[in-house]
Amino acid sequence: MIRRIAVIIPACNEQDRVGRCLESVAGAIAGLGRVPSFAWSERASADDAAGPGPSMSRLDAPPPSSGALRGVGAGDVEVTVVLAADGCTDRTVERARQAWAASNRDGGRARLEIVSGQWHSAGGARAAAARHALAVSDPEWIASTDADTVVPENWLRYQVQRAALGVDAILGTVEPDPAECPPHVYELWQREHTLVEGHPHIHAANMGVRASFYEHTGGFPPLECSEDEALLAALHGAGARVEATDRIRAVTSGRLEGRAELGFAHHLRTLSLPREESA
């Protein structure tokens, strides 16, 4: 059973969004002590009860609903949240501390650590956050999200439960915030993305990995983007058991101008262009 978790969050001038991110992470920490209401997930459907289809692997199969793995007591798990402030010139750090102080409801079993640097890349900041977490708290599991992302209440609980069944890495799904994303772009994005079990998407804003595999593979490389794809390739090469799931869907910023040149915002901006320009 996982007893020590690190949550790593890179941030570059996210004063308007980092508060919501940390509020959701605090909610996920509190959610470690809650037993799921049914079939492990709020997103479970009637199809889940029938079990995996003929083409679905064991890792893609819906988790059992027998209750064999009940909710993990929040008091049994230590969580270290590490925010890596990458060249921030705004109030990101201040807003992060304020949001954490107001939202952390775990009774002192979780703490926020903030490291500041000039990594100039999401991969570099994410790797720095992981290094700090490994040094100060020796986590068994590392969960990754972004400062402009909101994770669901079952985010950490689901990962811990799946890790107990031998899963070494989990790829969650993300969707752009419909309140921020232009409606036509949001519709196009939904058409292009199949948010189901066994999905093909890779998002560092919603993934988790067993710390031993993270260290063995070298972790996130200091890339401006696609550090998640590089880590996943290394995990597959090392024989890690990887699960792709829609049961812990996160909501990320729907802005069209982001921090990484070829990041999520770039993809949304491409969808907003006429087909000729997009190509």
Coordinates of C-alpha atoms in Angstrom, one line a residue:
M1 CA 0.0 0.0 0.0
I2 CA 1.3 3.5 -0.9
R3 CA 2.0 5.5 2.3
R4 CA 3.9 8.5 0.9
I5 CA 2.8 10.5 -2.1
A6 CA 4.3 13.5 -3.8
V7 CA 2.3 15.9 -6.0
I8 CA 4.4 17.9 -8.3
I9 CA 3.2 21.1 -10.0
P10 CA 5.2 23.4 -12.3
A11 CA 4.1 27.0 -12.5
C12 CA 5.1 30.0 -14.5
N13 CA 3.2 33.2 -13.8
E14 CA -0.1 31.4 -12.9
Q15 CA -1.4 33.8 -10.2
D16 CA -4.9 33.7 -11.6
R17 CA -5.1 29.9 -11.7
V18 CA -2.8 28.4 -9.1
G19 CA -5.3 28.9 -6.3
R20 CA -7.9 26.7 -7.9
C21 CA -5.3 24.1 -8.6
L22 CA -4.2 23.8 -5.0
E23 CA -7.8 23.9 -3.8
S24 CA -8.5 20.9 -5.9
V25 CA -5.3 19.1 -4.8
A26 CA -6.3 19.7 -1.2
G27 CA -9.7 18.2 -2.0
A28 CA -8.0 15.2 -3.5
I29 CA -5.9 14.7 -0.4
A30 CA -9.0 14.9 1.7
G31 CA -10.6 12.4 -0.7
L32 CA -8.0 9.8 0.2
G33 CA -10.2 9.0 3.3
R34 CA -13.5 8.6 1.4
V35 CA -14.9 5.3 0.3
P36 CA -16.1 5.6 -3.4
S37 CA -19.9 5.6 -3.6
F38 CA -20.0 2.8 -6.2
A39 CA -17.8 0.9 -8.6
W40 CA -14.7 2.9 -7.6
S41 CA -15.6 5.9 -9.7
E42 CA -18.1 8.6 -10.2
R43 CA -17.7 8.0 -13.9
A44 CA -18.5 4.3 -13.7
S45 CA -21.2 3.2 -16.1
A46 CA -23.5 0.3 -16.5
D47 CA -21.1 -1.1 -19.1
D48 CA -18.4 -1.4 -16.4
A49 CA -20.3 -4.0 -14.6
A50 CA -20.1 -6.3 -17.6
G51 CA -16.3 -6.5 -17.4
P52 CA -13.7 -5.9 -20.1
G53 CA -14.5 -6.6 -23.7
P54 CA -12.5 -9.1 -25.7
S55 CA -9.9 -6.5 -26.9
M56 CA -9.4 -4.9 -23.5
S57 CA -6.3 -5.8 -21.5
R58 CA -6.3 -6.5 -17.8
L59 CA -5.0 -3.0 -17.1
D60 CA -7.7 -1.4 -19.2
A61 CA -10.5 -3.4 -17.4
P62 CA -12.8 -1.5 -15.0
P63 CA -11.7 -1.9 -11.4
P64 CA -13.7 -4.4 -9.3
S65 CA -16.8 -3.1 -7.5
S66 CA -16.7 -5.8 -4.8
G67 CA -15.3 -3.3 -2.3
A68 CA -12.2 -5.4 -1.8
L69 CA -10.2 -2.2 -1.8
R70 CA -11.9 0.3 0.4
G71 CA -11.1 3.9 0.8
V72 CA -7.6 4.7 2.1
G73 CA -7.6 6.5 5.4
A74 CA -6.2 10.0 4.9
G75 CA -4.3 9.6 8.1
D76 CA -2.4 6.7 6.7
V77 CA -0.9 8.6 3.8
E78 CA 1.6 11.4 3.9
V79 CA 1.4 13.9 1.0
T80 CA 4.0 16.4 0.0
V81 CA 2.9 18.9 -2.6
V82 CA 5.8 20.6 -4.4
L83 CA 5.2 23.7 -6.5
A84 CA 8.1 24.6 -8.8
A85 CA 7.9 28.3 -9.5
D86 CA 9.7 28.7 -12.8
G87 CA 10.8 32.3 -13.3
C88 CA 7.6 33.7 -11.8
T89 CA 7.4 37.5 -11.9
D90 CA 3.8 37.8 -10.6
R91 CA 2.1 36.7 -7.3
T92 CA 2.0 33.0 -8.1
V93 CA 3.9 31.9 -5.0
E94 CA 1.9 34.2 -2.7
R95 CA -1.4 33.0 -4.2
A96 CA -0.3 29.4 -3.8
R97 CA 0.5 29.8 -0.1
Q98 CA -2.8 31.6 0.5
A99 CA -4.9 29.0 -1.3
W100 CA -3.1 26.1 0.5
A101 CA -3.6 27.7 3.9
A102 CA -7.3 28.2 3.2
S103 CA -7.9 24.8 1.6
N104 CA -5.7 22.2 3.3
R105 CA -8.1 20.2 5.5
D106 CA -6.0 17.1 6.2
G107 CA -5.1 18.0 9.8
G108 CA -1.4 18.6 9.1
R109 CA -0.6 15.3 7.3
A110 CA 0.1 17.1 4.0
R111 CA 2.5 20.0 3.4
L112 CA 3.2 22.4 0.6
E113 CA 6.8 23.0 -0.5
I114 CA 7.7 25.7 -2.9
V115 CA 11.0 25.7 -4.9
S116 CA 11.9 28.6 -7.2
G117 CA 14.3 28.5 -10.2
Q118 CA 14.9 29.5 -13.8
W119 CA 14.3 26.2 -15.6
H120 CA 12.5 27.9 -18.6
S121 CA 10.5 24.7 -19.4
A122 CA 7.7 22.7 -18.0
G123 CA 9.8 19.6 -18.1
G124 CA 12.7 21.3 -16.2
A125 CA 10.3 22.7 -13.5
R126 CA 8.5 19.4 -13.2
A127 CA 11.7 17.4 -12.9
A128 CA 13.0 19.9 -10.2
A129 CA 9.8 19.5 -8.2
A130 CA 10.2 15.7 -8.4
R131 CA 13.8 15.9 -7.3
H132 CA 12.9 18.1 -4.3
A133 CA 10.1 15.7 -3.3
L134 CA 12.3 12.7 -3.5
A135 CA 14.9 14.4 -1.4
V136 CA 12.6 15.7 1.4
S137 CA 9.9 13.0 1.6
D138 CA 11.0 9.8 -0.1
P139 CA 7.7 9.3 -1.8
E140 CA 6.5 5.9 -3.1
W141 CA 4.2 7.5 -5.7
I142 CA 4.5 10.7 -7.7
A143 CA 1.4 12.4 -9.1
S144 CA 1.8 15.2 -11.6
T145 CA -0.5 18.1 -12.6
D146 CA -0.2 21.7 -13.8
A147 CA -0.8 25.0 -12.0
D148 CA -3.7 25.8 -14.5
T149 CA -5.4 22.5 -13.9
V150 CA -8.1 21.3 -11.5
V151 CA -8.0 17.6 -10.5
P152 CA -11.1 15.6 -9.3
E153 CA -11.7 14.6 -5.7
N154 CA -10.9 10.9 -6.4
W155 CA -7.6 11.8 -8.1
L156 CA -5.2 10.5 -5.5
R157 CA -7.5 7.8 -4.1
Y158 CA -7.8 6.2 -7.5
Q159 CA -4.1 6.2 -8.1
V160 CA -3.3 4.7 -4.7
Q161 CA -5.9 2.0 -5.2
R162 CA -4.6 1.0 -8.6
A163 CA -1.0 1.1 -7.4
A164 CA -2.1 -1.5 -4.7
L165 CA -3.1 -3.8 -7.6
G166 CA 0.4 -3.5 -9.2
V167 CA -0.1 -0.6 -11.7
D168 CA 3.1 1.4 -12.0
A169 CA 1.9 4.4 -13.9
I170 CA -1.5 6.0 -14.6
L171 CA -2.4 8.3 -17.5
G172 CA -5.5 10.3 -16.8
T173 CA -7.5 12.5 -19.2
V174 CA -7.9 16.2 -19.4
E175 CA -10.4 18.5 -21.1
P176 CA -10.2 22.3 -21.6
D177 CA -12.3 24.4 -19.3
P178 CA -15.5 25.2 -21.3
A179 CA -15.9 28.4 -19.4
E180 CA -12.6 29.7 -20.9
C181 CA -12.4 27.8 -24.2
P182 CA -14.2 29.3 -27.2
P183 CA -17.3 27.1 -27.9
H184 CA -16.3 26.1 -31.4
V185 CA -12.8 25.2 -30.3
Y186 CA -14.2 23.1 -27.4
E187 CA -16.5 21.3 -29.8
L188 CA -13.6 20.5 -32.1
W189 CA -11.5 19.3 -29.2
Q190 CA -14.3 17.0 -28.1
R191 CA -14.5 15.5 -31.6
E192 CA -10.8 14.7 -31.7
H193 CA -10.5 13.2 -28.2
T194 CA -11.9 9.8 -27.1
L195 CA -12.1 10.0 -23.4
V196 CA -12.5 6.4 -22.5
E197 CA -10.7 3.6 -20.7
G198 CA -7.5 2.7 -22.5
H199 CA -7.4 6.1 -24.2
P200 CA -4.3 7.1 -26.3
H201 CA -3.6 10.5 -24.7
I202 CA -0.6 11.5 -22.6
H203 CA -0.8 14.6 -20.3
A204 CA 1.7 15.5 -17.6
A205 CA -1.2 17.5 -16.2
N206 CA -2.8 14.3 -15.1
M207 CA -0.5 11.4 -14.6
G208 CA 1.1 9.4 -11.8
V209 CA 4.0 7.0 -11.5
R210 CA 5.6 4.7 -9.0
A211 CA 8.6 6.5 -7.6
S212 CA 10.9 3.6 -8.0
F213 CA 10.1 3.4 -11.8
Y214 CA 10.4 7.2 -12.0
E215 CA 13.9 7.1 -10.6
H216 CA 14.9 4.1 -12.6
T217 CA 14.0 5.7 -15.9
G218 CA 15.5 9.1 -15.1
G219 CA 12.2 10.9 -14.6
F220 CA 10.9 13.9 -16.6
P221 CA 13.6 15.3 -19.0
P222 CA 14.0 19.1 -19.0
L223 CA 12.0 19.7 -22.2
E224 CA 9.8 22.6 -23.0
C225 CA 7.1 20.2 -23.9
S226 CA 6.5 16.4 -24.5
E227 CA 8.4 15.5 -21.3
D228 CA 5.4 13.3 -20.5
E229 CA 5.8 11.4 -23.7
A230 CA 9.5 10.9 -23.1
L231 CA 8.9 9.6 -19.6
L232 CA 6.1 7.2 -20.8
A233 CA 8.4 5.8 -23.5
A234 CA 11.1 5.1 -20.9
L235 CA 8.5 3.5 -18.6
H236 CA 7.4 1.2 -21.3
G237 CA 11.0 0.3 -22.0
A238 CA 11.5 -0.5 -18.4
G239 CA 8.5 -2.9 -18.3
A240 CA 6.2 -0.7 -16.2
R241 CA 2.6 -1.6 -16.1
V242 CA 0.8 1.5 -17.4
E243 CA -3.0 2.2 -17.2
A244 CA -4.8 4.8 -19.3
T245 CA -8.1 5.8 -17.6
D246 CA -10.9 8.4 -17.9
R247 CA -11.9 7.8 -14.3
I248 CA -9.8 10.8 -13.0
R249 CA -10.5 13.4 -15.6
A250 CA -9.0 16.8 -14.9
V251 CA -10.0 20.2 -16.3
T252 CA -7.3 22.4 -17.6
S253 CA -7.1 26.0 -18.9
G254 CA -8.9 26.6 -22.1
R255 CA -6.8 29.6 -23.0
L256 CA -5.3 29.8 -26.5
E257 CA -2.0 31.5 -25.4
G258 CA -0.1 29.3 -23.0
R259 CA 3.4 29.1 -21.5
A260 CA 4.9 26.3 -23.6
E261 CA 5.4 27.0 -27.3
L262 CA 3.9 23.7 -28.3
G263 CA 1.8 22.9 -25.3
F264 CA -1.9 22.4 -24.7
A265 CA -2.8 26.0 -25.5
H266 CA -0.9 25.7 -28.8
H267 CA -3.1 22.7 -29.8
L268 CA -6.3 24.6 -28.9
R269 CA -5.1 27.6 -30.9
T270 CA -4.4 25.3 -33.9
L271 CA -8.0 24.0 -33.6
S272 CA -9.2 27.6 -33.7
L273 CA -7.6 28.3 -37.1
P274 CA -9.2 27.7 -40.5
R275 CA -8.3 24.2 -41.7
E276 CA -5.8 25.6 -44.3
E277 CA -3.9 27.5 -41.7
S278 CA -4.0 24.7 -39.2
A279 CA -2.4 22.3 -41.8

